[in-house]
Amino acid sequence: MEPDNKIAIKNIIEKYEAVQCSLNPILHEIIHENGIIEKDDIEIIAKYLNLSRAEVWGVVSFYSDFKKKPQKSHIQICCGEACQAQGSAQNADEYLTQNGLVWGENSNGVLVEKIFCLGLCSRGPAALENGQLIANFGGDE
Amino acid sequence: MKIFIPQDSISLALGADLISKKITQSGHEIIRNSSRGLHFLEVLIEVEIDGARHGFGPISSKDIDQLIANGFSKSHSKYLGIVDELPLLKKQNRLSFSRCGINAPLDYDVFLSLGGAQALAKAKSIGAQKTIDEIKISGLRGRGGAGFPAAIKWQTVKDVQSNQKYIICNADEGDSGNFADRAFMEGDPFGLIEAMAIAGFALGASVGYIYIRSEYPIAIKLLKAAIEIAKARGLLEDFDLQVFVGAGAYVCGEETALLESIEGKRGMVRAKPPIPALEGLFGKPTLVNNVLSFAAIAPIILNGGAHYAGFGTGRSLGTIPVQLSGNVKNGGYYELPFGMTLRELIYEIGGGVKSGREFGAVQIGGPLGAYFTSENLDLIFDYETLAQAGGILGHGSLVVFDDTIDFLKMARFAFEFCAHESCGKCTPCRIGSTRGVETMDRIIAGENQYELVDDLCETMKFGSLCALGGFTPYPVQSAIKAWRGKNV
């Protein structure tokens, strides 16, 4: 890791110095800034928050939001019951075939994942493409 | 001519920003409100003419140029009439959601003009105990799913002595088919803040958290902004309130896992007792209520508990935003008193099956709720009736399927979902869910393993620490029963 980056992480942590319950907000901000939480980051965070590395890694590995890897494009397709009832599985398959993609990591850097519920159930199937909410995913409207 | 264009998640996902941009370019005054809940009509554009708001919907970005060129004429094919007169809005009893969709959610003066902040003032004038007494009279039960009497929780936290107490709003709404928490937060963020401030006053708590799932970025943004405005305008005088963003773990909607999560730990479920009301966040007395429970507080305080209890049936009093989705024509949320039949909700409110095929099943209460088939449609939508029928009311959702539903696949999915989201603390949930997926695969392949699944469900139901493992048998066993009813 670049030394500059390490300073950035310290800066993030210091912003939350006065905040109770700061681990999650810190991890969110690192993901937001760097797209990934590296092993070195965990050591820095642990030292600052007076936690063990295992405690920090335990949290990072528990939450799916903190497990991200940097990627060119990220597509999450909702597979909750309400979207299934509206044909999400079929629409997703058609979308993947049309765009030459498969579930999971693709060689062109696109990550396609299942997600369970975006709260757009009444106008599903729903999807999230690089932070952009999509209703009626793969539909003809 | 004033034009209202919603900016809640549904409308944005349907292109409301582009529509708004085009109408702005045409020189009209625009107000970004939120959805009124008739999601099947989104994007619903409202045009104010002579004090009445006329609706056009559903409008897509393809329709908008033509609608502008047409001058928002009543002869347009998407013209709906006066929005307040729409039958699906008029049928509702909007007590909690009275402000949602009316105006810009962050306009504090509008909030005040629509009765905002009055409940907090009234609570302070009648005092803490009388505030809780009104909630007791209202019969309000926790809307997160468990249905525990809200007043008992409030009283417990109030009565315990502590140098620090917490008020927590559970907005980790991860159940498929449930979106009323999101709708309330995006429609009336000050309303949620006011209710939490009332709780802070009544229970003697000075710190509050709103735990919002990260899948709700718009609600997060609105609540953070609303808290700042509320502080500046005096709604949060002695109460320090902040938003805590979840990180993609469904199980954190379980209240003790949520507490662990705020404390900066893995979202693992705690064994109860101790109950959070006595030993919650950082071991301190903590009130954890769902968004919809808080949403009911202001109308209860303002109109009195008896008024609220005048709605509903049996021990299910008041109103609930019924959330219709899946294969149903009129997807959206509708605030209605408890007591309607499933048939009324699906056909009269929901308009029936969207695909035009026969009705197949309805899953009530989220991914941990049971499937009901056509012979159950006369069941009353309330806590007791659904429990007696082997299901749950949960958070008030109905997900409709047509007759193409593959029940065995849905049973398998329930186990799969549980395996994906299990926190791993208790064995029945952690291992049972995976064994369940495997056993369902064998059933789907034609083996007779029903007894084994029943046995597994028994273990999960009575051996799991929380509702994730404990309620997964509801969708599994009801789906298998529905399938066997048709095929064996």
PDB file of N, CA, C and O in Angstrom, chain B residues 156-201:
ATOM      1  N   THR B 156     -41.430   0.054  30.886  1.00  0.00           N
ATOM      2  CA  THR B 156     -40.281  -0.646  31.473  1.00  0.00           C
ATOM      3  C   THR B 156     -39.039   0.242  31.438  1.00  0.00           C
ATOM      4  O   THR B 156     -38.318   0.363  32.431  1.00  0.00           O
ATOM      5  N   VAL B 157     -38.794   0.864  30.290  1.00  0.00           N
ATOM      6  CA  VAL B 157     -37.607   1.721  30.177  1.00  0.00           C
ATOM      7  C   VAL B 157     -37.763   2.949  31.066  1.00  0.00           C
ATOM      8  O   VAL B 157     -36.801   3.393  31.707  1.00  0.00           O
ATOM      9  N   LYS B 158     -38.986   3.482  31.133  1.00  0.00           N
ATOM     10  CA  LYS B 158     -39.195   4.679  31.969  1.00  0.00           C
ATOM     11  C   LYS B 158     -38.919   4.369  33.442  1.00  0.00           C
ATOM     12  O   LYS B 158     -38.283   5.141  34.146  1.00  0.00           O
ATOM     13  N   ASP B 159     -39.429   3.194  33.897  1.00  0.00           N
ATOM     14  CA  ASP B 159     -39.384   2.887  35.323  1.00  0.00           C
ATOM     15  C   ASP B 159     -38.002   2.501  35.846  1.00  0.00           C
ATOM     16  O   ASP B 159     -37.752   2.581  37.037  1.00  0.00           O
ATOM     17  N   VAL B 160     -37.113   2.061  34.963  1.00  0.00           N
ATOM     18  CA  VAL B 160     -35.804   1.635  35.444  1.00  0.00           C
ATOM     19  C   VAL B 160     -34.909   2.872  35.653  1.00  0.00           C
ATOM     20  O   VAL B 160     -34.959   3.832  34.885  1.00  0.00           O
ATOM     21  N   GLN B 161     -34.171   2.835  36.752  1.00  0.00           N
ATOM     22  CA  GLN B 161     -33.277   3.954  37.074  1.00  0.00           C
ATOM     23  C   GLN B 161     -31.934   3.746  36.376  1.00  0.00           C
ATOM     24  O   GLN B 161     -31.378   2.658  36.439  1.00  0.00           O
ATOM     25  N   SER B 162     -31.459   4.773  35.702  1.00  0.00           N
ATOM     26  CA  SER B 162     -30.159   4.666  35.041  1.00  0.00           C
ATOM     27  C   SER B 162     -29.636   6.052  34.718  1.00  0.00           C
ATOM     28  O   SER B 162     -30.414   6.980  34.456  1.00  0.00           O
ATOM     29  N   ASN B 163     -28.306   6.179  34.723  1.00  0.00           N
ATOM     30  CA  ASN B 163     -27.729   7.482  34.374  1.00  0.00           C
ATOM     31  C   ASN B 163     -27.741   7.715  32.865  1.00  0.00           C
ATOM     32  O   ASN B 163     -27.507   8.812  32.377  1.00  0.00           O
ATOM     33  N   GLN B 164     -28.016   6.649  32.100  1.00  0.00           N
ATOM     34  CA  GLN B 164     -28.057   6.795  30.632  1.00  0.00           C
ATOM     35  C   GLN B 164     -29.081   5.827  30.069  1.00  0.00           C
ATOM     36  O   GLN B 164     -29.095   4.646  30.430  1.00  0.00           O
ATOM     37  N   LYS B 165     -29.963   6.349  29.210  1.00  0.00           N
ATOM     38  CA  LYS B 165     -30.900   5.491  28.488  1.00  0.00           C
ATOM     39  C   LYS B 165     -30.835   5.857  27.010  1.00  0.00           C
ATOM     40  O   LYS B 165     -30.438   6.972  26.661  1.00  0.00           O
ATOM     41  N   TYR B 166     -31.233   4.903  26.179  1.00  0.00           N
ATOM     42  CA  TYR B 166     -31.181   5.148  24.730  1.00  0.00           C
ATOM     43  C   TYR B 166     -32.530   4.899  24.074  1.00  0.00           C
ATOM     44  O   TYR B 166     -33.277   4.010  24.494  1.00  0.00           O
ATOM     45  N   ILE B 167     -32.800   5.672  23.034  1.00  0.00           N
ATOM     46  CA  ILE B 167     -33.970   5.446  22.173  1.00  0.00           C
ATOM     47  C   ILE B 167     -33.440   5.037  20.799  1.00  0.00           C
ATOM     48  O   ILE B 167     -32.646   5.766  20.196  1.00  0.00           O
ATOM     49  N   ILE B 168     -33.859   3.873  20.330  1.00  0.00           N
ATOM     50  CA  ILE B 168     -33.359   3.422  19.031  1.00  0.00           C
ATOM     51  C   ILE B 168     -34.522   3.133  18.095  1.00  0.00           C
ATOM     52  O   ILE B 168     -35.504   2.483  18.469  1.00  0.00           O
ATOM     53  N   CYS B 169     -34.390   3.656  16.891  1.00  0.00           N
ATOM     54  CA  CYS B 169     -35.370   3.349  15.870  1.00  0.00           C
ATOM     55  C   CYS B 169     -34.794   2.284  14.937  1.00  0.00           C
ATOM     56  O   CYS B 169     -33.731   2.475  14.347  1.00  0.00           O
ATOM     57  N   ASN B 170     -35.503   1.180  14.845  1.00  0.00           N
ATOM     58  CA  ASN B 170     -35.079   0.091  13.962  1.00  0.00           C
ATOM     59  C   ASN B 170     -35.609   0.365  12.555  1.00  0.00           C
ATOM     60  O   ASN B 170     -36.790   0.190  12.277  1.00  0.00           O
ATOM     61  N   ALA B 171     -34.717   0.825  11.694  1.00  0.00           N
ATOM     62  CA  ALA B 171     -35.080   1.095  10.298  1.00  0.00           C
ATOM     63  C   ALA B 171     -34.247   0.202   9.392  1.00  0.00           C
ATOM     64  O   ALA B 171     -33.836   0.588   8.304  1.00  0.00           O
ATOM     65  N   ASP B 172     -33.992  -1.023   9.878  1.00  0.00           N
ATOM     66  CA  ASP B 172     -33.221  -2.000   9.097  1.00  0.00           C
ATOM     67  C   ASP B 172     -34.214  -2.917   8.391  1.00  0.00           C
ATOM     68  O   ASP B 172     -34.228  -4.121   8.591  1.00  0.00           O
ATOM     69  N   GLU B 173     -35.042  -2.295   7.582  1.00  0.00           N
ATOM     70  CA  GLU B 173     -36.165  -2.993   6.951  1.00  0.00           C
ATOM     71  C   GLU B 173     -35.675  -3.858   5.791  1.00  0.00           C
ATOM     72  O   GLU B 173     -35.596  -3.414   4.665  1.00  0.00           O
ATOM     73  N   GLY B 174     -35.352  -5.120   6.094  1.00  0.00           N
ATOM     74  CA  GLY B 174     -34.760  -5.947   5.043  1.00  0.00           C
ATOM     75  C   GLY B 174     -35.685  -6.989   4.462  1.00  0.00           C
ATOM     76  O   GLY B 174     -35.298  -7.744   3.574  1.00  0.00           O
ATOM     77  N   ASP B 175     -36.928  -7.049   4.973  1.00  0.00           N
ATOM     78  CA  ASP B 175     -37.852  -8.086   4.506  1.00  0.00           C
ATOM     79  C   ASP B 175     -38.364  -7.772   3.115  1.00  0.00           C
ATOM     80  O   ASP B 175     -38.907  -6.690   2.881  1.00  0.00           O
ATOM     81  N   SER B 176     -38.229  -8.738   2.231  1.00  0.00           N
ATOM     82  CA  SER B 176     -38.774  -8.549   0.889  1.00  0.00           C
ATOM     83  C   SER B 176     -40.269  -8.298   0.981  1.00  0.00           C
ATOM     84  O   SER B 176     -40.971  -8.968   1.732  1.00  0.00           O
ATOM     85  N   GLY B 177     -40.731  -7.319   0.221  1.00  0.00           N
ATOM     86  CA  GLY B 177     -42.156  -6.992   0.228  1.00  0.00           C
ATOM     87  C   GLY B 177     -42.527  -5.913   1.224  1.00  0.00           C
ATOM     88  O   GLY B 177     -43.658  -5.468   1.270  1.00  0.00           O
ATOM     89  N   ASN B 178     -41.549  -5.499   2.030  1.00  0.00           N
ATOM     90  CA  ASN B 178     -41.802  -4.469   3.037  1.00  0.00           C
ATOM     91  C   ASN B 178     -41.043  -3.188   2.701  1.00  0.00           C
ATOM     92  O   ASN B 178     -39.833  -3.221   2.497  1.00  0.00           O
ATOM     93  N   PHE B 179     -41.787  -2.099   2.637  1.00  0.00           N
ATOM     94  CA  PHE B 179     -41.140  -0.837   2.253  1.00  0.00           C
ATOM     95  C   PHE B 179     -41.793   0.361   2.937  1.00  0.00           C
ATOM     96  O   PHE B 179     -41.560   1.492   2.562  1.00  0.00           O
ATOM     97  N   ALA B 180     -42.628   0.102   3.946  1.00  0.00           N
ATOM     98  CA  ALA B 180     -43.335   1.208   4.603  1.00  0.00           C
ATOM     99  C   ALA B 180     -42.399   2.036   5.484  1.00  0.00           C
ATOM    100  O   ALA B 180     -42.583   3.239   5.625  1.00  0.00           O
ATOM    101  N   ASP B 181     -41.365   1.400   6.064  1.00  0.00           N
ATOM    102  CA  ASP B 181     -40.388   2.174   6.847  1.00  0.00           C
ATOM    103  C   ASP B 181     -39.705   3.189   5.935  1.00  0.00           C
ATOM    104  O   ASP B 181     -39.569   4.363   6.268  1.00  0.00           O
ATOM    105  N   ARG B 182     -39.279   2.687   4.789  1.00  0.00           N
ATOM    106  CA  ARG B 182     -38.624   3.569   3.821  1.00  0.00           C
ATOM    107  C   ARG B 182     -39.568   4.687   3.407  1.00  0.00           C
ATOM    108  O   ARG B 182     -39.195   5.857   3.367  1.00  0.00           O
ATOM    109  N   ALA B 183     -40.817   4.315   3.113  1.00  0.00           N
ATOM    110  CA  ALA B 183     -41.788   5.310   2.657  1.00  0.00           C
ATOM    111  C   ALA B 183     -42.002   6.389   3.717  1.00  0.00           C
ATOM    112  O   ALA B 183     -42.073   7.576   3.395  1.00  0.00           O
ATOM    113  N   PHE B 184     -42.084   5.976   4.982  1.00  0.00           N
ATOM    114  CA  PHE B 184     -42.303   6.970   6.033  1.00  0.00           C
ATOM    115  C   PHE B 184     -41.084   7.877   6.190  1.00  0.00           C
ATOM    116  O   PHE B 184     -41.206   9.093   6.306  1.00  0.00           O
ATOM    117  N   MET B 185     -39.892   7.272   6.166  1.00  0.00           N
ATOM    118  CA  MET B 185     -38.680   8.084   6.344  1.00  0.00           C
ATOM    119  C   MET B 185     -38.491   9.053   5.175  1.00  0.00           C
ATOM    120  O   MET B 185     -38.051  10.181   5.357  1.00  0.00           O
ATOM    121  N   GLU B 186     -38.825   8.598   3.979  1.00  0.00           N
ATOM    122  CA  GLU B 186     -38.655   9.467   2.810  1.00  0.00           C
ATOM    123  C   GLU B 186     -39.784  10.480   2.686  1.00  0.00           C
ATOM    124  O   GLU B 186     -39.635  11.500   2.018  1.00  0.00           O
ATOM    125  N   GLY B 187     -40.920  10.193   3.337  1.00  0.00           N
ATOM    126  CA  GLY B 187     -42.060  11.086   3.213  1.00  0.00           C
ATOM    127  C   GLY B 187     -42.200  12.068   4.357  1.00  0.00           C
ATOM    128  O   GLY B 187     -42.661  13.192   4.169  1.00  0.00           O
ATOM    129  N   ASP B 188     -41.815  11.635   5.561  1.00  0.00           N
ATOM    130  CA  ASP B 188     -42.037  12.478   6.739  1.00  0.00           C
ATOM    131  C   ASP B 188     -40.891  12.310   7.739  1.00  0.00           C
ATOM    132  O   ASP B 188     -41.105  11.859   8.870  1.00  0.00           O
ATOM    133  N   PRO B 189     -39.665  12.669   7.351  1.00  0.00           N
ATOM    134  CA  PRO B 189     -38.536  12.443   8.262  1.00  0.00           C
ATOM    135  C   PRO B 189     -38.673  13.203   9.585  1.00  0.00           C
ATOM    136  O   PRO B 189     -38.310  12.679  10.637  1.00  0.00           O
ATOM    137  N   PHE B 190     -39.269  14.398   9.540  1.00  0.00           N
ATOM    138  CA  PHE B 190     -39.454  15.145  10.796  1.00  0.00           C
ATOM    139  C   PHE B 190     -40.434  14.415  11.711  1.00  0.00           C
ATOM    140  O   PHE B 190     -40.352  14.522  12.935  1.00  0.00           O
ATOM    141  N   GLY B 191     -41.382  13.715  11.109  1.00  0.00           N
ATOM    142  CA  GLY B 191     -42.356  12.965  11.898  1.00  0.00           C
ATOM    143  C   GLY B 191     -41.682  11.894  12.737  1.00  0.00           C
ATOM    144  O   GLY B 191     -42.028  11.679  13.902  1.00  0.00           O
ATOM    145  N   LEU B 192     -40.695  11.217  12.141  1.00  0.00           N
ATOM    146  CA  LEU B 192     -39.951  10.194  12.876  1.00  0.00           C
ATOM    147  C   LEU B 192     -39.129  10.834  13.992  1.00  0.00           C
ATOM    148  O   LEU B 192     -39.090  10.343  15.129  1.00  0.00           O
ATOM    149  N   ILE B 193     -38.495  11.958  13.654  1.00  0.00           N
ATOM    150  CA  ILE B 193     -37.662  12.651  14.646  1.00  0.00           C
ATOM    151  C   ILE B 193     -38.514  13.105  15.825  1.00  0.00           C
ATOM    152  O   ILE B 193     -38.142  12.942  16.992  1.00  0.00           O
ATOM    153  N   GLU B 194     -39.705  13.656  15.523  1.00  0.00           N
ATOM    154  CA  GLU B 194     -40.592  14.121  16.593  1.00  0.00           C
ATOM    155  C   GLU B 194     -40.987  12.962  17.519  1.00  0.00           C
ATOM    156  O   GLU B 194     -40.936  13.091  18.747  1.00  0.00           O
ATOM    157  N   ALA B 195     -41.339  11.810  16.926  1.00  0.00           N
ATOM    158  CA  ALA B 195     -41.768  10.664  17.735  1.00  0.00           C
ATOM    159  C   ALA B 195     -40.635  10.179  18.630  1.00  0.00           C
ATOM    160  O   ALA B 195     -40.850   9.808  19.788  1.00  0.00           O
ATOM    161  N   MET B 196     -39.415  10.194  18.105  1.00  0.00           N
ATOM    162  CA  MET B 196     -38.284   9.752  18.923  1.00  0.00           C
ATOM    163  C   MET B 196     -37.998  10.758  20.040  1.00  0.00           C
ATOM    164  O   MET B 196     -37.599  10.386  21.149  1.00  0.00           O
ATOM    165  N   ALA B 197     -38.214  12.040  19.736  1.00  0.00           N
ATOM    166  CA  ALA B 197     -38.033  13.063  20.770  1.00  0.00           C
ATOM    167  C   ALA B 197     -39.072  12.891  21.869  1.00  0.00           C
ATOM    168  O   ALA B 197     -38.782  13.089  23.056  1.00  0.00           O
ATOM    169  N   ILE B 198     -40.296  12.490  21.474  1.00  0.00           N
ATOM    170  CA  ILE B 198     -41.337  12.227  22.474  1.00  0.00           C
ATOM    171  C   ILE B 198     -40.892  11.068  23.376  1.00  0.00           C
ATOM    172  O   ILE B 198     -41.004  11.139  24.609  1.00  0.00           O
ATOM    173  N   ALA B 199     -40.354  10.020  22.755  1.00  0.00           N
ATOM    174  CA  ALA B 199     -39.876   8.874  23.533  1.00  0.00           C
ATOM    175  C   ALA B 199     -38.746   9.298  24.466  1.00  0.00           C
ATOM    176  O   ALA B 199     -38.706   8.897  25.636  1.00  0.00           O
ATOM    177  N   GLY B 200     -37.843  10.113  23.962  1.00  0.00           N
ATOM    178  CA  GLY B 200     -36.732  10.598  24.779  1.00  0.00           C
ATOM    179  C   GLY B 200     -37.236  11.343  26.006  1.00  0.00           C
ATOM    180  O   GLY B 200     -36.777  11.125  27.131  1.00  0.00           O
ATOM    181  N   PHE B 201     -38.245  12.194  25.766  1.00  0.00           N
ATOM    182  CA  PHE B 201     -38.838  12.959  26.875  1.00  0.00           C
ATOM    183  C   PHE B 201     -39.532  12.022  27.867  1.00  0.00           C
ATOM    184  O   PHE B 201     -39.295  12.079  29.073  1.00  0.00           O
TER     185      PHE B 201
END
